[in-house]
Coordinates of C-alpha atoms in Angstrom, one line a residue:
X30 CA 0.0 0.0 -0.2
X31 CA 1.6 3.3 -0.9
X32 CA 2.0 5.6 1.8
X33 CA -0.5 8.3 1.5
X34 CA 0.6 11.6 3.7
X35 CA -2.7 13.4 5.4
X36 CA -2.1 16.1 3.1
X37 CA -2.5 14.1 0.4
X38 CA -5.6 12.5 1.8
X39 CA -7.2 15.7 2.8
X40 CA -6.9 16.8 -0.8
X41 CA -7.9 13.7 -2.6
X42 CA -10.6 13.3 -0.3
X43 CA -12.3 16.1 -2.7
X44 CA -12.6 13.9 -5.1
X45 CA -14.9 11.2 -4.5
X46 CA -16.1 11.8 -1.1
X47 CA -16.3 15.3 -1.2
X48 CA -19.2 16.9 -3.7
X49 CA -19.2 20.7 -4.3
X50 CA -22.9 22.2 -3.6
X51 CA -24.7 25.2 -4.5
X52 CA -25.6 28.0 -2.1
X53 CA -29.4 27.7 -3.1
X54 CA -29.0 24.3 -1.9
X55 CA -28.4 25.4 1.5
X56 CA -31.0 24.2 4.3
X57 CA -31.9 27.1 7.2
X58 CA -30.7 25.4 10.6
X59 CA -33.5 27.3 12.8
X60 CA -35.0 24.0 13.7
X61 CA -31.8 23.6 16.0
X62 CA -31.6 25.2 19.4
X63 CA -28.2 26.7 19.9
X64 CA -25.9 24.8 22.1
X65 CA -24.6 25.8 25.4
X66 CA -21.0 27.4 25.2
X67 CA -18.7 25.3 27.3
X68 CA -15.3 27.5 27.9
X69 CA -14.0 25.5 30.8
X70 CA -13.1 22.0 29.1
X71 CA -11.0 23.1 25.8
X72 CA -7.9 24.4 25.2
X73 CA -8.2 28.0 23.9
X74 CA -6.0 27.1 21.0
X75 CA -8.4 24.3 19.8
X76 CA -11.2 26.6 20.1
X77 CA -9.6 29.1 17.6
X78 CA -8.9 26.4 15.0
X79 CA -11.6 24.2 15.5
X80 CA -14.7 26.2 16.2
X81 CA -16.8 26.3 12.8
X82 CA -20.1 27.6 14.2
X83 CA -21.9 30.2 11.5
X84 CA -19.9 28.5 8.6
X85 CA -21.6 25.0 8.4
X86 CA -25.0 24.4 6.8
X87 CA -27.3 21.5 6.6
X88 CA -27.5 20.3 3.3
X89 CA -31.1 17.8 4.0
X90 CA -34.2 18.5 5.7
X91 CA -33.9 15.3 7.9
X92 CA -30.8 13.0 9.0
X93 CA -29.1 10.4 6.9
X94 CA -28.5 8.6 9.5
X95 CA -30.4 7.9 12.7
X96 CA -28.4 6.8 15.9
X97 CA -29.2 6.0 19.8
X98 CA -26.6 8.2 20.8
X99 CA -26.2 10.9 18.0
X100 CA -27.9 11.6 14.5
X101 CA -25.9 12.0 11.4
X102 CA -26.7 15.2 8.8
X103 CA -25.2 15.9 5.7
X104 CA -23.8 19.6 5.7
X105 CA -21.7 21.9 3.6
X106 CA -18.3 23.4 4.8
X107 CA -16.2 25.7 2.3
X108 CA -18.4 24.4 -0.5
X109 CA -17.8 20.6 0.3
X110 CA -20.3 18.0 1.8
X111 CA -19.6 17.0 5.3
X112 CA -21.1 15.2 7.8
X113 CA -22.3 16.5 10.9
X114 CA -22.7 14.4 14.3
X115 CA -25.6 15.9 16.0
X116 CA -25.4 14.3 19.7
X117 CA -28.6 13.4 21.4
X118 CA -29.4 14.5 24.8
X119 CA -31.7 12.5 27.1
X120 CA -33.0 14.6 29.6
X121 CA -33.8 18.9 29.6
X122 CA -31.8 19.5 32.9
X123 CA -28.8 22.1 32.3
X124 CA -26.6 19.9 34.3
X125 CA -27.4 17.0 32.0
X126 CA -26.6 19.3 28.9
X127 CA -23.7 21.1 30.1
X128 CA -22.2 17.2 30.7
X129 CA -23.0 16.4 27.2
X130 CA -21.3 19.4 25.9
X131 CA -18.2 18.9 27.9
X132 CA -18.2 15.2 26.7
X133 CA -18.5 16.5 22.9
X134 CA -15.6 18.7 23.4
X135 CA -13.2 16.2 25.0
X136 CA -14.0 14.1 22.0
X137 CA -12.8 17.0 19.9
X138 CA -9.6 17.4 22.0
X139 CA -8.9 13.6 21.2
X140 CA -9.7 13.4 17.7
X141 CA -8.1 16.5 16.4
X142 CA -5.2 15.6 17.9
X143 CA -4.7 12.6 15.4
X144 CA -3.6 12.5 12.1
X145 CA -3.3 9.5 10.0
X146 CA -4.1 8.1 6.6
X147 CA -6.5 5.0 8.3
X148 CA -8.2 7.5 10.7
X149 CA -10.9 10.0 9.7
X150 CA -10.0 13.5 10.1
X151 CA -12.1 15.8 12.1
X152 CA -12.7 19.6 10.6
X153 CA -14.3 20.9 13.5
X154 CA -17.4 21.7 15.6
X155 CA -20.5 23.6 15.6
X156 CA -22.8 25.1 18.5
X157 CA -25.8 25.7 16.2
X158 CA -26.9 22.2 15.4
X159 CA -28.6 21.2 18.8
X160 CA -27.9 21.9 22.7
X161 CA -24.8 20.0 22.3
X162 CA -21.7 21.2 20.2
X163 CA -21.6 19.1 16.9
X164 CA -19.0 17.4 15.2
X165 CA -17.8 18.2 11.4
X166 CA -16.0 15.7 9.3
X167 CA -15.9 14.6 5.9
X168 CA -18.6 13.1 4.5
X169 CA -17.7 9.6 2.5
X170 CA -20.0 8.1 -0.1
X171 CA -19.0 4.9 0.1
X172 CA -20.2 4.6 3.6
X173 CA -19.3 2.3 6.2
X174 CA -16.6 -0.8 6.1
X175 CA -19.6 -3.0 7.1
X176 CA -21.5 -1.8 4.4
X177 CA -19.3 -1.5 1.6
X178 CA -17.9 -4.9 1.4
X179 CA -21.6 -6.4 1.2
X180 CA -22.0 -4.4 -2.2
X181 CA -18.0 -5.0 -3.2
X182 CA -17.7 -8.9 -2.4
X183 CA -14.4 -8.9 -4.6
X184 CA -12.6 -6.5 -2.7
X185 CA -9.4 -7.6 -0.8
X186 CA -10.8 -8.0 2.9
X187 CA -7.6 -8.8 4.2
X188 CA -6.0 -5.8 3.0
X189 CA -8.7 -3.7 4.4
X190 CA -8.5 -5.2 8.1
X191 CA -4.8 -5.0 7.8
X192 CA -5.1 -1.1 7.2
X193 CA -7.6 -0.7 10.0
X194 CA -5.1 -2.5 12.5
X195 CA -2.9 0.1 11.3
X196 CA -4.8 3.1 12.0
X197 CA -5.5 1.3 15.6
X198 CA -1.4 1.0 15.9
X199 CA -1.2 4.8 15.6
X200 CA -4.0 5.4 17.8
X201 CA -2.2 3.1 20.5
X202 CA 1.0 4.9 20.0
X203 CA -0.9 8.2 20.8
X204 CA -2.0 6.4 24.3
X205 CA -5.7 6.7 22.6
X206 CA -7.7 3.7 23.4
X207 CA -10.8 3.8 20.7
X208 CA -13.2 1.8 22.9
X209 CA -15.7 1.2 20.4
X210 CA -14.1 -0.3 17.2
X211 CA -16.6 -2.3 14.7
X212 CA -17.4 -2.0 11.1
X213 CA -19.9 0.7 11.6
X214 CA -17.1 2.8 13.2
X215 CA -14.9 2.3 10.1
X216 CA -15.6 4.5 6.8
X217 CA -14.2 3.5 3.3
X218 CA -12.8 6.6 1.1
X219 CA -12.1 5.3 -2.6
X220 CA -8.8 6.7 -4.2
X221 CA -8.4 5.8 -7.8
X222 CA -10.7 3.0 -7.5
X223 CA -9.0 1.5 -4.3
X224 CA -10.9 1.4 -0.9
X225 CA -9.2 2.9 2.3
X226 CA -10.5 2.3 5.7
X227 CA -10.9 5.0 8.1
X228 CA -11.3 4.6 11.8
X229 CA -14.0 7.0 13.1
X230 CA -16.1 7.9 16.0
X231 CA -14.4 8.6 19.0
X232 CA -17.1 9.3 21.3
X233 CA -15.8 6.7 23.7
X234 CA -12.2 6.8 22.9
X235 CA -9.9 7.8 26.0
X236 CA -6.3 9.1 26.5
X237 CA -4.7 6.7 28.5
X238 CA -2.4 7.1 31.5
X239 CA 0.8 5.5 31.3
X240 CA -0.1 2.1 32.9
X241 CA -2.1 1.9 29.6
X242 CA -5.4 1.4 31.3
X243 CA -8.5 3.4 32.6
X244 CA -10.3 2.6 35.5
X245 CA -14.1 2.9 35.3
X246 CA -17.1 1.5 36.8
X247 CA -19.1 2.2 34.1
X248 CA -17.7 0.7 30.5
X249 CA -19.8 1.4 27.4
X250 CA -19.3 -0.1 23.8
X251 CA -21.3 -2.5 21.8
X252 CA -21.8 -6.0 23.3
X253 CA -20.7 -8.4 20.4
X254 CA -17.4 -6.4 19.9
X255 CA -16.7 -6.1 23.7
X256 CA -14.1 -8.0 25.4
X257 CA -14.6 -10.4 28.0
X258 CA -13.4 -8.7 30.9
X259 CA -15.2 -5.7 29.9
X260 CA -18.4 -7.6 30.4
X261 CA -17.8 -9.5 33.4
X262 CA -15.9 -7.6 36.1
X263 CA -14.3 -9.8 38.5
X264 CA -13.7 -12.4 36.2
X265 CA -10.0 -12.0 35.6
X266 CA -7.3 -13.3 37.5
X267 CA -6.0 -9.7 38.0
X268 CA -9.4 -8.1 39.6
X269 CA -7.7 -4.8 39.3
X270 CA -7.8 -5.3 35.5
X271 CA -11.8 -5.9 35.4
X272 CA -14.0 -3.1 33.9
X273 CA -10.9 -1.6 32.8
X274 CA -10.5 -0.4 28.8
X275 CA -7.2 -1.0 27.7
X276 CA -5.2 -1.3 24.4
X277 CA -6.0 -5.2 24.7
X278 CA -9.5 -4.8 24.8
X279 CA -8.9 -2.9 21.5
X280 CA -7.1 -5.8 19.8
X281 CA -10.0 -8.0 21.0
X282 CA -12.2 -5.7 19.1
X283 CA -10.3 -5.6 15.9
X284 CA -10.3 -9.3 15.8
X285 CA -14.0 -9.4 16.1
X286 CA -14.4 -6.5 13.4
X287 CA -12.1 -8.5 11.1
X288 CA -14.6 -11.6 11.8
X289 CA -17.6 -9.3 11.0
X290 CA -15.9 -8.1 7.7
X291 CA -14.9 -11.5 6.6
X292 CA -18.6 -13.0 7.3
X293 CA -20.6 -10.2 6.8
X294 CA -22.5 -10.4 9.7
X295 CA -21.9 -9.2 13.4
X296 CA -20.3 -11.4 15.5
X297 CA -22.3 -14.0 17.4
X298 CA -25.3 -13.0 15.1
X299 CA -26.2 -17.1 14.6
X300 CA -27.3 -16.9 18.1
X301 CA -30.8 -16.6 19.3
X302 CA -30.3 -14.5 22.4
X303 CA -33.0 -12.8 23.6
X304 CA -31.5 -9.9 25.3
X305 CA -28.0 -8.2 25.3
X306 CA -27.3 -9.2 29.0
X307 CA -27.8 -13.0 27.6
X308 CA -25.2 -12.3 25.2
X309 CA -22.6 -10.6 27.7
X310 CA -23.0 -13.7 29.8
X311 CA -22.1 -15.7 26.8
X312 CA -19.2 -13.8 26.2
X313 CA -18.3 -13.8 29.5
X314 CA -18.3 -17.5 30.0
X315 CA -15.5 -17.7 27.4
X316 CA -17.5 -18.0 24.3
X317 CA -15.7 -16.8 21.0
X318 CA -17.0 -17.2 17.3
X319 CA -16.4 -20.8 15.6
X320 CA -14.8 -20.9 12.4
X321 CA -17.4 -19.6 9.5
X322 CA -17.1 -22.5 7.2
X323 CA -18.6 -20.4 4.4
X324 CA -15.5 -18.1 4.5
X325 CA -13.3 -21.0 4.1
X326 CA -12.1 -20.0 0.5
X327 CA -10.9 -16.2 2.0
X328 CA -10.2 -16.4 5.5
X329 CA -6.7 -18.0 5.7
X330 CA -6.0 -20.5 8.7
X331 CA -2.9 -18.3 10.0
X332 CA -5.7 -15.5 10.0
X333 CA -8.1 -17.4 12.0
X334 CA -5.4 -18.4 14.1
X335 CA -4.4 -14.6 14.8
X336 CA -7.9 -14.1 15.3
X337 CA -8.1 -16.5 18.2
X338 CA -4.8 -14.8 19.8
X339 CA -7.0 -11.7 19.8
X340 CA -9.6 -13.3 21.6
X341 CA -7.2 -15.1 24.5
X342 CA -9.4 -14.8 27.8
X343 CA -5.8 -13.3 29.4
X344 CA -5.5 -9.8 28.1
X345 CA -1.5 -9.7 28.4
X346 CA -1.3 -12.9 25.9
X347 CA -3.1 -11.1 23.0
X348 CA -0.9 -9.5 20.5
X349 CA 0.0 -5.5 20.2
X350 CA -1.7 -3.5 17.7
X351 CA 1.4 -2.9 16.3
X352 CA 1.9 -6.5 15.6
X353 CA -1.3 -7.1 14.0
X354 CA -0.3 -5.7 10.3
X355 CA 2.5 -8.0 10.4
X356 CA 0.8 -10.9 11.5
X357 CA -2.3 -10.7 9.5
X358 CA -0.3 -10.8 6.3
X359 CA 1.6 -13.8 7.5
X360 CA 4.9 -11.7 7.3
X361 CA 5.9 -13.5 10.9
X362 CA 4.5 -16.9 12.6
X363 CA 1.3 -16.9 14.4
X364 CA 1.2 -19.3 17.3
X365 CA -2.5 -19.2 19.1
X366 CA -2.4 -20.0 22.5
X367 CA -6.1 -20.8 22.7

């Protein structure tokens, strides 16, 4: 894969992913209440560089994606189509809105600090699309990796997964744990008929301390992609490691994402579980996906062995993210211990 500098990616995004739009296609933002301006949780330099308030407009009258925590709108910034992540706020209290606003701006601080060819760039944020600052990023016509591969079955899936691991390794080098890696949080940018995956959605991301962990009593995420130790606190030999977001839990999620992208289905989708709690207990009991026989022509054995390494119940025995790309390409031996 050719190395694409960030500036090159930014320029080339103007091709297929960015679409110029005429002024008469703008949609007024009057339907959105202005967000409270939170000044004590973001560095002034970030405020100057990334505050796009008054320069971003909506391009449609309804969201293009409805989500549980946020809706995605198509917008216009500097004549280009952009994506506007409008965060939902549950409850009308001032404290709740202020807390959500601070969380959004913390996401800005993390996201704005990363620049890599396999990470979606952040353009900035705006206070004009709801009670919480909304995040503005490039709009990708090719959609998410999970949807793209369903409509482009001949794409090299191993290449896509290797490049996702490349972006993940970069985030870990920056002491950032993503916290919610899955196919829907990877967008595809096509350059010269070649798909490039871009990791996105840093709503659950955290910058970790020097120990490489973040202690928390509440861990959020998407259950089928979450590591065993996150779903059943106290089940690991080291109880202090329970309920902790780590680089290793991201590696587990990369393994589940790779499984998802090869099978065109979420992990455990073949199970008939009635609730997410039931699925959580299934994972916490040590169950991982079985080899998908339907993918035996595309999912090579050394890749399957690597996924088993990523799902090792002992987080310390999982490969590091910087090892994944070499391992997934078979450039170094894979020796699963589970």
